Amino acid sequence: MTETLTSGEARLQAQAAPEGEIAAATHTLVIGPYLARGAYGAGTGQAAPTRSVEARLDEATGLAAAIELDVVESLAISLPRIRPSTYLGKGRVEEIAGLIRAREIGLVVMDCALSPVQQRNLEKAWGAKVIDRTGLILEIFGRRASTREGTLQVEHAHLAYQKSRLVRSWTHLERQRGGFGFLGGPGETQIEADRRMIQERMTRIERDLDAVVRTRGLHRQSRARVPYPIVALVGYTNAGKSSLFNTLTRAEVVAKDMLFATLDPTARATKLPHGETVILSDTVGFISDLPTPLIAAFRATLEDAIEADVLLHVRDVAHVDSEAQAEDVGEVLRELGIETSADRIIEVWNKADLLDDDERTRLLNLSGQGKARNDRDSAAPVLVSALTGEGLAALTSRIEARIGRNRASFAVTLPPEDGAALNWLYENAEILDRRAEADGTLHLAVRIAPEKEPRFLNRFAAARRLGRGG
């Protein structure tokens, strides 16, 4: 069913929808206006970044490329301080204005958070459209979202962003509406009416999201009746999560060398080598300085990660800023209230195929792969390549061990005629070992999840406990 917008909503949508304007602005300049090292600290409200200026600018350029903008130039600017009116100093603004004219640039991406006043003043000075990091990420999310929930979350985040910037559209107008109060009361200004209209739309979206969440909750309850462990992949954007997900599940999730190629969560049931069925969940990639409204908006898409039995923290170890990216992921997980204890997380060092021999040897030594100390239950990282399959056997073995750590193992003996009991075990337990006698009697070693243990013991009262873990 197509939703009908009021004339006011349509006008607001036209004012705020950046996609058409951005698509037309093919010549793009990416600017990284970064505070100088000594400028961070007290008074700025910002901590010094862990990543290099070059890496931050490369990432901003990659974000622009993710929506196929034609980046004709990118430049980093070291700032002694942030100017309230234009973010940059007057001389820099004038210098960039000349560059914009010379290169016929129609869009400037500022890799920072601009206030509405700063954005308006820069657009006026440069005669070009200006968007900040939040606006760019919203644009990417808007193009990537495909599920109903993802689309609603993006629209909600975009409306919140738009609501905070209404002053930009109406500073040159002081229109007021009189009237009888049907549209918000006598003397309501246009900006107040627009803000109210946006809030009403956000409220409707929140109701729709509640319905989506309830539906997903019903699906989760259905899954809980035959509960499988959840293994969620998390990691920095473009770390190779979707490629690894595809390799482990033989699914066809979009896997491109592109920031935010995966936005909506995807889950698949898959069997591990020893027969354990797990739900493997791919999630949206994280990124440094992700705008707070987006973290809140996409928390729902990370519910599988929040509830996961095991988190696979996928890292691109071939990336120059792999360590800083890992810190960013950990920070976002903590902001979302997701437990990040070593017992729950397995670090997956991906893209081993891109390493030279010396670096590969160094990381193999660090991970301990192939050494006695790197047993199935080790907390050491696992070096893999989703592309070549290197290290995947070690990874699945580690997942099995981590899942089995809190599961009890039992010895069960079944008479040959009890096929129903055997079927129950195959559907509800992990079969660790099976041995048959000549008369058909079966001796099984099984591992059972904690939530299924009471039902198991009720059915197999003679089962002998072997212990917990692998």
CSV table of C-alpha atoms in Angstrom, one decimal:
chain,number,residue,atom,x,y,z
A,1,MET,CA,0.0,0.0,0.0
A,2,THR,CA,1.4,3.4,-1.0
A,3,GLU,CA,1.4,6.0,1.7
A,4,THR,CA,0.0,9.4,0.8
A,5,LEU,CA,1.9,12.4,2.0
A,6,THR,CA,0.3,15.7,2.9
A,7,SER,CA,1.5,18.7,0.9
A,8,GLY,CA,3.5,19.9,3.9
A,9,GLU,CA,5.2,16.5,4.2
A,10,ALA,CA,5.9,16.4,0.5
A,11,ARG,CA,7.5,19.9,0.7
A,12,LEU,CA,9.7,18.8,3.7
A,13,GLN,CA,10.7,15.7,1.9
A,14,ALA,CA,11.7,17.7,-1.1
A,15,GLN,CA,13.7,20.1,1.0
A,16,ALA,CA,15.5,17.4,2.9
A,17,ALA,CA,15.9,14.5,0.5
A,18,PRO,CA,19.6,14.7,-0.4
A,19,GLU,CA,19.7,11.8,-2.9
A,20,GLY,CA,18.6,13.7,-6.0
A,21,GLU,CA,20.9,16.6,-5.3
A,22,ILE,CA,23.8,14.5,-4.4
A,23,ALA,CA,23.4,12.3,-7.5
A,24,ALA,CA,23.5,15.3,-9.7
A,25,ALA,CA,26.6,16.7,-8.0
A,26,THR,CA,29.0,14.4,-9.8
A,27,HIS,CA,32.2,16.5,-9.1
A,28,THR,CA,32.9,16.0,-5.4
A,29,LEU,CA,35.5,17.4,-3.0
A,30,VAL,CA,36.2,15.5,0.2
A,31,ILE,CA,37.6,17.5,3.1
A,32,GLY,CA,39.1,16.1,6.3
A,33,PRO,CA,39.1,19.1,8.7
A,34,TYR,CA,40.9,17.5,11.6
A,35,LEU,CA,42.1,19.1,14.8
A,36,ALA,CA,45.9,19.2,15.2
A,37,ARG,CA,47.2,16.8,17.8
A,38,GLY,CA,47.8,19.5,20.4
A,39,ALA,CA,44.3,20.9,20.0
A,40,TYR,CA,42.5,17.9,21.5
A,41,GLY,CA,41.7,17.6,25.2
A,42,ALA,CA,40.1,20.0,27.6
A,43,GLY,CA,37.6,22.4,26.1
A,44,THR,CA,37.1,20.5,22.8
A,45,GLY,CA,35.0,17.7,24.1
A,46,GLN,CA,36.9,15.4,21.8
A,47,ALA,CA,39.5,12.7,22.5
A,48,ALA,CA,42.6,12.4,20.3
A,49,PRO,CA,41.9,9.9,17.5
A,50,THR,CA,43.8,6.7,17.4
A,51,ARG,CA,44.0,6.5,13.6
A,52,SER,CA,46.2,8.5,11.2
A,53,VAL,CA,45.0,11.5,9.3
A,54,GLU,CA,45.6,9.6,6.0
A,55,ALA,CA,43.5,6.7,7.1
A,56,ARG,CA,40.6,8.9,8.2
A,57,LEU,CA,40.6,10.8,4.9
A,58,ASP,CA,40.8,7.5,2.9
A,59,GLU,CA,37.8,6.2,4.8
A,60,ALA,CA,35.8,9.4,4.1
A,61,THR,CA,36.7,9.1,0.5
A,62,GLY,CA,35.6,5.5,0.6
A,63,LEU,CA,32.3,6.5,2.1
A,64,ALA,CA,31.7,8.9,-0.8
A,65,ALA,CA,32.7,6.2,-3.3
A,66,ALA,CA,30.2,3.9,-1.7
A,67,ILE,CA,27.4,5.9,-3.3
A,68,GLU,CA,29.3,6.4,-6.5
A,69,LEU,CA,30.2,10.0,-6.1
A,70,ASP,CA,32.8,11.3,-8.5
A,71,VAL,CA,35.6,12.4,-6.0
A,72,VAL,CA,37.8,14.7,-8.0
A,73,GLU,CA,39.9,15.7,-5.0
A,74,SER,CA,40.4,15.1,-1.3
A,75,LEU,CA,42.4,17.1,1.2
A,76,ALA,CA,43.2,17.0,4.9
A,77,ILE,CA,43.3,20.3,6.8
A,78,SER,CA,45.0,20.6,10.2
A,79,LEU,CA,42.9,22.9,12.4
A,80,PRO,CA,44.2,24.7,15.5
A,81,ARG,CA,40.6,25.2,16.6
A,82,ILE,CA,37.0,24.9,15.3
A,83,ARG,CA,35.4,28.2,14.2
A,84,PRO,CA,31.7,28.5,15.3
A,85,SER,CA,30.5,30.1,12.1
A,86,THR,CA,32.3,28.1,9.4
A,87,TYR,CA,34.2,25.3,11.2
A,88,LEU,CA,37.3,26.4,9.1
A,89,GLY,CA,39.2,29.6,9.3
A,90,LYS,CA,38.4,32.5,6.9
A,91,GLY,CA,41.5,32.0,4.8
A,92,ARG,CA,40.8,28.3,4.3
A,93,VAL,CA,37.2,29.0,3.3
A,94,GLU,CA,38.4,31.5,0.6
A,95,GLU,CA,41.1,29.1,-0.6
A,96,ILE,CA,38.7,26.3,-1.0
A,97,ALA,CA,36.2,28.5,-2.8
A,98,GLY,CA,38.8,29.1,-5.5
A,99,LEU,CA,39.4,25.4,-5.8
A,100,ILE,CA,35.7,24.7,-6.1
A,101,ARG,CA,35.3,27.2,-8.9
A,102,ALA,CA,38.4,25.9,-10.7
A,103,ARG,CA,37.4,22.2,-10.5
A,104,GLU,CA,33.6,22.9,-11.1
A,105,ILE,CA,32.8,21.1,-7.9
A,106,GLY,CA,29.1,20.8,-7.0
A,107,LEU,CA,29.3,18.8,-3.7
A,108,VAL,CA,31.6,19.1,-0.7
A,109,VAL,CA,31.8,16.3,1.8
A,110,MET,CA,33.1,17.5,5.2
A,111,ASP,CA,34.4,14.6,7.3
A,112,CYS,CA,33.1,16.1,10.6
A,113,ALA,CA,29.8,17.1,12.3
A,114,LEU,CA,28.7,20.5,11.1
A,115,SER,CA,26.1,22.6,12.9
A,116,PRO,CA,23.2,23.9,10.7
A,117,VAL,CA,24.8,27.4,10.8
A,118,GLN,CA,28.2,26.1,9.7
A,119,GLN,CA,26.7,24.1,6.9
A,120,ARG,CA,24.6,27.1,5.7
A,121,ASN,CA,27.5,29.5,5.8
A,122,LEU,CA,29.9,27.2,3.9
A,123,GLU,CA,27.3,26.6,1.2
A,124,LYS,CA,26.9,30.3,0.8
A,125,ALA,CA,30.6,30.9,0.7
A,126,TRP,CA,31.3,28.1,-1.8
A,127,GLY,CA,28.3,28.1,-4.0
A,128,ALA,CA,28.1,24.3,-3.7
A,129,LYS,CA,26.1,21.8,-1.7
A,130,VAL,CA,27.8,20.8,1.6
A,131,ILE,CA,27.1,17.7,3.6
A,132,ASP,CA,28.8,16.5,6.8
A,133,ARG,CA,29.7,13.0,7.9
A,134,THR,CA,26.3,12.3,9.4
A,135,GLY,CA,24.5,13.4,6.2
A,136,LEU,CA,26.8,11.2,4.1
A,137,ILE,CA,26.3,8.1,6.2
A,138,LEU,CA,22.5,8.7,6.3
A,139,GLU,CA,22.6,8.8,2.5
A,140,ILE,CA,24.5,5.5,2.3
A,141,PHE,CA,22.2,3.9,4.8
A,142,GLY,CA,19.2,5.2,2.8
A,143,ARG,CA,20.5,3.5,-0.4
A,144,ARG,CA,21.6,0.3,1.3
A,145,ALA,CA,18.5,-0.5,3.5
A,146,SER,CA,16.3,-3.1,1.9
A,147,THR,CA,14.2,-4.7,4.6
A,148,ARG,CA,11.1,-2.9,6.1
A,149,GLU,CA,12.8,-2.4,9.4
A,150,GLY,CA,16.0,-1.1,7.9
A,151,THR,CA,14.1,1.4,5.8
A,152,LEU,CA,12.1,2.6,8.7
A,153,GLN,CA,15.1,2.9,10.9
A,154,VAL,CA,16.9,5.0,8.2
A,155,GLU,CA,13.9,7.3,7.7
A,156,HIS,CA,13.6,7.8,11.5
A,157,ALA,CA,17.2,8.7,11.8
A,158,HIS,CA,17.0,11.0,8.8
A,159,LEU,CA,14.0,12.8,10.2
A,160,ALA,CA,15.7,13.3,13.5
A,161,TYR,CA,18.7,14.8,11.6
A,162,GLN,CA,16.4,17.0,9.5
A,163,LYS,CA,14.4,18.2,12.5
A,164,SER,CA,17.6,19.5,14.1
A,165,ARG,CA,18.4,21.5,11.0
A,166,LEU,CA,15.1,23.1,10.1
A,167,VAL,CA,16.6,26.5,10.9
A,168,ARG,CA,18.7,26.1,7.8
A,169,SER,CA,15.7,26.1,5.5
A,170,TRP,CA,13.8,29.0,7.1
A,171,THR,CA,16.2,31.5,8.4
A,172,HIS,CA,15.4,33.8,5.5
A,173,LEU,CA,11.7,33.5,6.1
A,174,GLU,CA,9.8,34.7,9.1
A,175,ARG,CA,6.4,33.4,8.0
A,176,GLN,CA,3.8,32.9,10.6
A,177,ARG,CA,0.5,31.1,10.4
A,178,GLY,CA,-2.5,32.6,12.1
A,179,GLY,CA,-5.8,30.8,11.9
A,180,PHE,CA,-8.1,28.9,14.2
A,181,GLY,CA,-5.6,26.5,15.8
A,182,PHE,CA,-6.3,23.5,13.6
A,183,LEU,CA,-2.7,23.4,12.5
A,184,GLY,CA,-1.1,24.1,15.8
A,185,GLY,CA,-2.5,27.3,17.1
A,186,PRO,CA,-2.5,31.0,16.3
A,187,GLY,CA,0.9,32.5,15.6
A,188,GLU,CA,2.6,29.2,14.9
A,189,THR,CA,5.7,29.9,12.8
A,190,GLN,CA,6.4,27.8,9.7
A,191,ILE,CA,9.4,26.3,11.4
A,192,GLU,CA,7.3,25.2,14.3
A,193,ALA,CA,4.7,23.7,12.0
A,194,ASP,CA,7.5,21.8,10.1
A,195,ARG,CA,9.0,20.6,13.3
A,196,ARG,CA,5.6,19.3,14.5
A,197,MET,CA,5.0,17.6,11.2
A,198,ILE,CA,8.3,15.8,11.4
A,199,GLN,CA,7.6,14.8,15.0
A,200,GLU,CA,4.3,13.3,13.9
A,201,ARG,CA,5.9,11.4,11.1
A,202,MET,CA,8.6,10.1,13.5
A,203,THR,CA,5.9,9.0,15.9
A,204,ARG,CA,4.1,7.0,13.1
A,205,ILE,CA,7.4,5.4,12.2
A,206,GLU,CA,8.0,4.4,15.8
A,207,ARG,CA,4.6,2.7,15.9
A,208,ASP,CA,5.5,0.8,12.7
A,209,LEU,CA,8.9,-0.2,14.2
A,210,ASP,CA,7.2,-1.5,17.3
A,211,ALA,CA,5.0,-3.7,15.1
A,212,VAL,CA,8.1,-5.0,13.2
A,213,VAL,CA,9.9,-5.7,16.5
A,214,ARG,CA,6.8,-7.6,17.8
A,215,THR,CA,6.8,-9.7,14.7
A,216,ARG,CA,10.5,-10.4,15.0
A,217,GLY,CA,9.9,-11.3,18.6
A,218,LEU,CA,7.3,-13.9,17.6
A,219,HIS,CA,9.8,-15.3,15.1
A,220,ARG,CA,12.4,-15.5,17.9
A,221,GLN,CA,9.9,-17.2,20.2
A,222,SER,CA,9.2,-19.8,17.4
A,223,ARG,CA,13.0,-20.3,17.1
A,224,ALA,CA,13.3,-20.6,20.8
A,225,ARG,CA,11.1,-23.7,20.8
A,226,VAL,CA,13.9,-25.5,19.0
A,227,PRO,CA,16.7,-23.2,20.3
A,228,TYR,CA,20.0,-23.1,18.4
A,229,PRO,CA,23.0,-21.2,19.5
A,230,ILE,CA,23.4,-17.8,17.9
A,231,VAL,CA,26.8,-16.9,16.4
A,232,ALA,CA,26.9,-13.3,15.4
A,233,LEU,CA,29.6,-11.7,13.1
A,234,VAL,CA,30.5,-8.2,14.1
A,235,GLY,CA,33.3,-6.0,12.9
A,236,TYR,CA,34.4,-2.8,11.2
A,237,THR,CA,32.8,-2.1,7.9
A,238,ASN,CA,34.5,-3.8,4.9
A,239,ALA,CA,36.3,-6.3,7.2
A,240,GLY,CA,35.0,-9.2,5.2
A,241,LYS,CA,32.1,-10.3,7.4
A,242,SER,CA,29.7,-11.0,4.6
A,243,SER,CA,32.3,-13.0,2.6
A,244,LEU,CA,33.0,-15.1,5.7
A,245,PHE,CA,29.3,-15.5,6.3
A,246,ASN,CA,28.8,-16.7,2.7
A,247,THR,CA,31.7,-19.1,3.0
A,248,LEU,CA,30.4,-20.6,6.3
A,249,THR,CA,26.8,-20.8,5.2
A,250,ARG,CA,27.1,-21.1,1.4
A,251,ALA,CA,24.6,-18.2,1.2
A,252,GLU,CA,24.5,-15.4,-1.2
A,253,VAL,CA,24.8,-12.2,0.9
A,254,VAL,CA,26.1,-9.1,-0.9
A,255,ALA,CA,29.8,-9.2,-0.4
A,256,LYS,CA,31.6,-6.2,-2.1
A,257,ASP,CA,34.7,-4.3,-1.4
A,258,MET,CA,32.6,-1.3,-0.4
A,259,LEU,CA,31.9,0.4,2.9
A,260,PHE,CA,28.5,-0.5,4.3
A,261,ALA,CA,27.8,-3.1,1.6
A,262,THR,CA,25.7,-5.0,4.2
A,263,LEU,CA,23.2,-2.9,6.2
A,264,ASP,CA,20.3,-5.1,7.0
A,265,PRO,CA,21.0,-8.1,9.3
A,266,THR,CA,20.9,-11.6,7.7
A,267,ALA,CA,20.6,-14.9,9.6
A,268,ARG,CA,21.0,-18.4,8.3
A,269,ALA,CA,21.0,-21.8,10.0
A,270,THR,CA,24.1,-23.8,9.3
A,271,LYS,CA,25.7,-27.1,10.6
A,272,LEU,CA,29.1,-27.2,12.1
A,273,PRO,CA,31.4,-30.1,11.2
A,274,HIS,CA,30.4,-32.2,14.3
A,275,GLY,CA,26.7,-31.8,13.5
A,276,GLU,CA,25.8,-28.8,15.7
A,277,THR,CA,23.2,-26.5,14.2
A,278,VAL,CA,23.8,-22.8,14.8
A,279,ILE,CA,22.2,-19.6,13.7
A,280,LEU,CA,24.9,-17.5,12.0
A,281,SER,CA,24.0,-13.8,11.9
A,282,ASP,CA,25.7,-11.2,9.7
A,283,THR,CA,25.4,-7.6,11.0
A,284,VAL,CA,25.9,-4.0,9.8
A,285,GLY,CA,29.5,-3.0,9.8
A,286,PHE,CA,30.7,-0.6,12.4
A,287,ILE,CA,32.6,2.6,11.7
A,288,SER,CA,34.5,5.2,13.8
A,289,ASP,CA,32.5,8.3,14.8
A,290,LEU,CA,29.2,6.7,13.9
A,291,PRO,CA,26.6,9.4,14.7
A,292,THR,CA,24.8,8.8,17.9
A,293,PRO,CA,21.3,8.9,16.4
A,294,LEU,CA,22.4,6.1,14.0
A,295,ILE,CA,23.7,3.9,16.8
A,296,ALA,CA,20.4,4.2,18.6
A,297,ALA,CA,18.4,3.7,15.3
A,298,PHE,CA,20.3,0.5,14.4
A,299,ARG,CA,20.4,-1.0,17.8
A,300,ALA,CA,17.5,-3.2,16.9
A,301,THR,CA,19.3,-4.6,13.9
A,302,LEU,CA,22.0,-5.8,16.3
A,303,GLU,CA,19.6,-7.8,18.5
A,304,ASP,CA,21.1,-11.1,17.3
A,305,ALA,CA,24.5,-9.8,18.4
A,306,ILE,CA,23.1,-8.7,21.8
A,307,GLU,CA,21.7,-12.2,22.4
A,308,ALA,CA,24.4,-14.2,20.7
A,309,ASP,CA,26.1,-17.1,22.5
A,310,VAL,CA,29.3,-16.3,20.6
A,311,LEU,CA,30.5,-13.2,18.8
A,312,LEU,CA,33.0,-13.5,15.9
A,313,HIS,CA,34.8,-10.2,15.8
A,314,VAL,CA,36.0,-10.1,12.2
A,315,ARG,CA,39.1,-8.0,11.6
A,316,ASP,CA,40.8,-7.0,8.4
A,317,VAL,CA,44.4,-7.7,9.5
A,318,ALA,CA,45.8,-6.5,6.2
A,319,HIS,CA,44.5,-3.0,6.9
A,320,VAL,CA,47.0,-0.5,8.2
A,321,ASP,CA,44.6,0.7,10.9
A,322,SER,CA,43.4,-2.8,12.0
A,323,GLU,CA,44.1,-2.1,15.7
A,324,ALA,CA,42.3,1.2,15.7
A,325,GLN,CA,39.3,-0.3,13.9
A,326,ALA,CA,39.2,-3.1,16.5
A,327,GLU,CA,39.1,-0.4,19.3
A,328,ASP,CA,36.2,1.4,17.5
A,329,VAL,CA,34.2,-1.9,17.3
A,330,GLY,CA,34.8,-2.5,21.0
A,331,GLU,CA,33.6,1.0,21.9
A,332,VAL,CA,30.4,0.7,19.9
A,333,LEU,CA,29.7,-2.7,21.4
A,334,ARG,CA,30.1,-1.2,24.9
A,335,GLU,CA,27.8,1.7,24.0
A,336,LEU,CA,25.2,-0.8,22.9
A,337,GLY,CA,25.5,-2.7,26.2
A,338,ILE,CA,26.8,-5.8,24.5
A,339,GLU,CA,29.0,-8.0,26.7
A,340,THR,CA,32.5,-8.2,25.3
A,341,SER,CA,34.2,-10.7,27.7
A,342,ALA,CA,36.9,-13.0,26.3
A,343,ASP,CA,34.6,-16.0,27.0
A,344,ARG,CA,32.1,-14.7,24.5
A,345,ILE,CA,34.2,-13.3,21.7
A,346,ILE,CA,36.4,-15.1,19.2
A,347,GLU,CA,38.7,-12.7,17.2
A,348,VAL,CA,38.8,-13.7,13.6
A,349,TRP,CA,41.8,-12.2,11.7
A,350,ASN,CA,40.5,-12.2,8.2
A,351,LYS,CA,42.1,-11.4,4.8
A,352,ALA,CA,45.2,-13.6,5.4
A,353,ASP,CA,45.5,-13.9,1.6
A,354,LEU,CA,46.5,-10.2,1.5
A,355,LEU,CA,49.5,-10.6,3.9
A,356,ASP,CA,53.1,-11.0,2.8
A,357,ASP,CA,55.0,-14.0,4.1
A,358,ASP,CA,56.7,-12.2,7.0
A,359,GLU,CA,53.5,-10.7,8.3
A,360,ARG,CA,51.6,-14.0,7.9
A,361,THR,CA,54.3,-15.8,9.9
A,362,ARG,CA,54.2,-13.1,12.6
A,363,LEU,CA,50.4,-13.3,13.0
A,364,LEU,CA,50.4,-17.1,12.9
A,365,ASN,CA,52.9,-17.1,15.8
A,366,LEU,CA,50.7,-14.6,17.7
A,367,SER,CA,47.6,-16.7,17.2
A,368,GLY,CA,49.4,-19.9,17.9
A,369,GLN,CA,47.7,-21.8,15.1
A,370,GLY,CA,49.3,-25.2,14.6
A,371,LYS,CA,50.9,-25.1,18.1
A,372,ALA,CA,50.0,-27.1,21.1
A,373,ARG,CA,48.8,-24.1,23.1
A,374,ASN,CA,46.2,-23.3,20.4
A,375,ASP,CA,43.7,-25.9,21.4
A,376,ARG,CA,40.0,-25.9,20.5
A,377,ASP,CA,39.1,-23.9,23.6
A,378,SER,CA,41.9,-21.3,23.3
A,379,ALA,CA,41.1,-17.6,23.6
A,380,ALA,CA,43.7,-16.9,20.9
A,381,PRO,CA,42.6,-15.3,17.6
A,382,VAL,CA,42.2,-17.4,14.5
A,383,LEU,CA,43.9,-16.3,11.2
A,384,VAL,CA,41.6,-17.0,8.2
A,385,SER,CA,40.9,-16.1,4.7
A,386,ALA,CA,37.2,-16.0,3.7
A,387,LEU,CA,38.5,-16.0,0.1
A,388,THR,CA,40.7,-19.0,0.1
A,389,GLY,CA,39.3,-20.9,3.0
A,390,GLU,CA,42.5,-20.8,5.0
A,391,GLY,CA,41.9,-21.3,8.7
A,392,LEU,CA,38.2,-22.0,8.5
A,393,ALA,CA,38.5,-25.5,9.9
A,394,ALA,CA,40.3,-24.1,13.0
A,395,LEU,CA,37.6,-21.4,13.2
A,396,THR,CA,34.6,-23.8,13.2
A,397,SER,CA,36.4,-26.0,15.7
A,398,ARG,CA,36.8,-23.0,18.0
A,399,ILE,CA,33.1,-22.1,17.6
A,400,GLU,CA,32.1,-25.6,18.5
A,401,ALA,CA,34.3,-25.6,21.6
A,402,ARG,CA,33.1,-22.2,22.7
A,403,ILE,CA,29.4,-23.2,22.3
A,404,GLY,CA,30.0,-26.5,24.1
A,405,ARG,CA,31.8,-24.9,27.0
A,406,ASN,CA,28.6,-24.6,29.1
A,407,ARG,CA,26.9,-27.7,27.8
A,408,ALA,CA,26.7,-30.9,29.6
A,409,SER,CA,27.8,-34.2,28.0
A,410,PHE,CA,26.0,-37.5,28.7
A,411,ALA,CA,26.4,-41.2,27.8
A,412,VAL,CA,23.1,-42.7,26.6
A,413,THR,CA,22.4,-46.3,25.7
A,414,LEU,CA,19.4,-47.0,23.5
A,415,PRO,CA,17.7,-50.4,22.6
A,416,PRO,CA,17.5,-51.1,18.9
A,417,GLU,CA,13.8,-50.6,18.7
A,418,ASP,CA,13.7,-47.1,20.2
A,419,GLY,CA,13.9,-45.1,17.0
A,420,ALA,CA,11.8,-42.2,18.5
A,421,ALA,CA,14.4,-41.6,21.2
A,422,LEU,CA,17.2,-41.6,18.6
A,423,ASN,CA,15.3,-39.1,16.5
A,424,TRP,CA,14.8,-36.8,19.5
A,425,LEU,CA,18.5,-36.8,20.3
A,426,TYR,CA,19.4,-35.9,16.7
A,427,GLU,CA,16.9,-33.1,16.7
A,428,ASN,CA,17.8,-31.7,20.2
A,429,ALA,CA,21.4,-32.7,21.1
A,430,GLU,CA,24.8,-32.7,19.5
A,431,ILE,CA,25.9,-36.3,18.8
A,432,LEU,CA,29.6,-36.5,19.9
A,433,ASP,CA,30.0,-40.3,19.4
A,434,ARG,CA,28.0,-43.2,18.2
A,435,ARG,CA,28.8,-46.9,18.6
A,436,ALA,CA,26.6,-49.9,17.7
A,437,GLU,CA,26.7,-53.4,19.1
A,438,ALA,CA,26.0,-56.5,17.1
A,439,ASP,CA,22.4,-56.7,18.4
A,440,GLY,CA,21.7,-53.1,17.4
A,441,THR,CA,22.1,-51.5,20.8
A,442,LEU,CA,23.4,-48.0,20.5
A,443,HIS,CA,25.9,-46.3,22.8
A,444,LEU,CA,25.9,-42.5,22.3
A,445,ALA,CA,27.8,-39.6,23.7
A,446,VAL,CA,25.7,-36.5,23.4
A,447,ARG,CA,26.0,-32.8,24.4
A,448,ILE,CA,22.9,-30.9,25.4
A,449,ALA,CA,22.1,-27.2,25.8
A,450,PRO,CA,21.3,-25.9,29.3
A,451,GLU,CA,17.8,-25.0,28.4
A,452,LYS,CA,17.1,-28.5,27.0
A,453,GLU,CA,18.7,-30.4,29.8
A,454,PRO,CA,15.6,-30.8,32.0
A,455,ARG,CA,13.6,-32.3,29.2
A,456,PHE,CA,16.6,-34.5,28.3
A,457,LEU,CA,16.9,-35.8,31.9
A,458,ASN,CA,13.2,-36.4,32.1
A,459,ARG,CA,13.3,-38.6,29.0
A,460,PHE,CA,16.7,-40.3,29.6
A,461,ALA,CA,16.7,-40.8,33.3
A,462,ALA,CA,19.4,-43.5,33.0
A,463,ALA,CA,21.8,-41.2,31.1
A,464,ARG,CA,25.3,-40.9,32.7
A,465,ARG,CA,26.8,-37.5,33.0
A,466,LEU,CA,30.2,-37.1,31.4
A,467,GLY,CA,31.0,-33.5,32.3
A,468,ARG,CA,30.7,-30.1,30.7
A,469,GLY,CA,32.4,-28.6,27.7
A,470,GLY,CA,34.1,-30.3,24.7
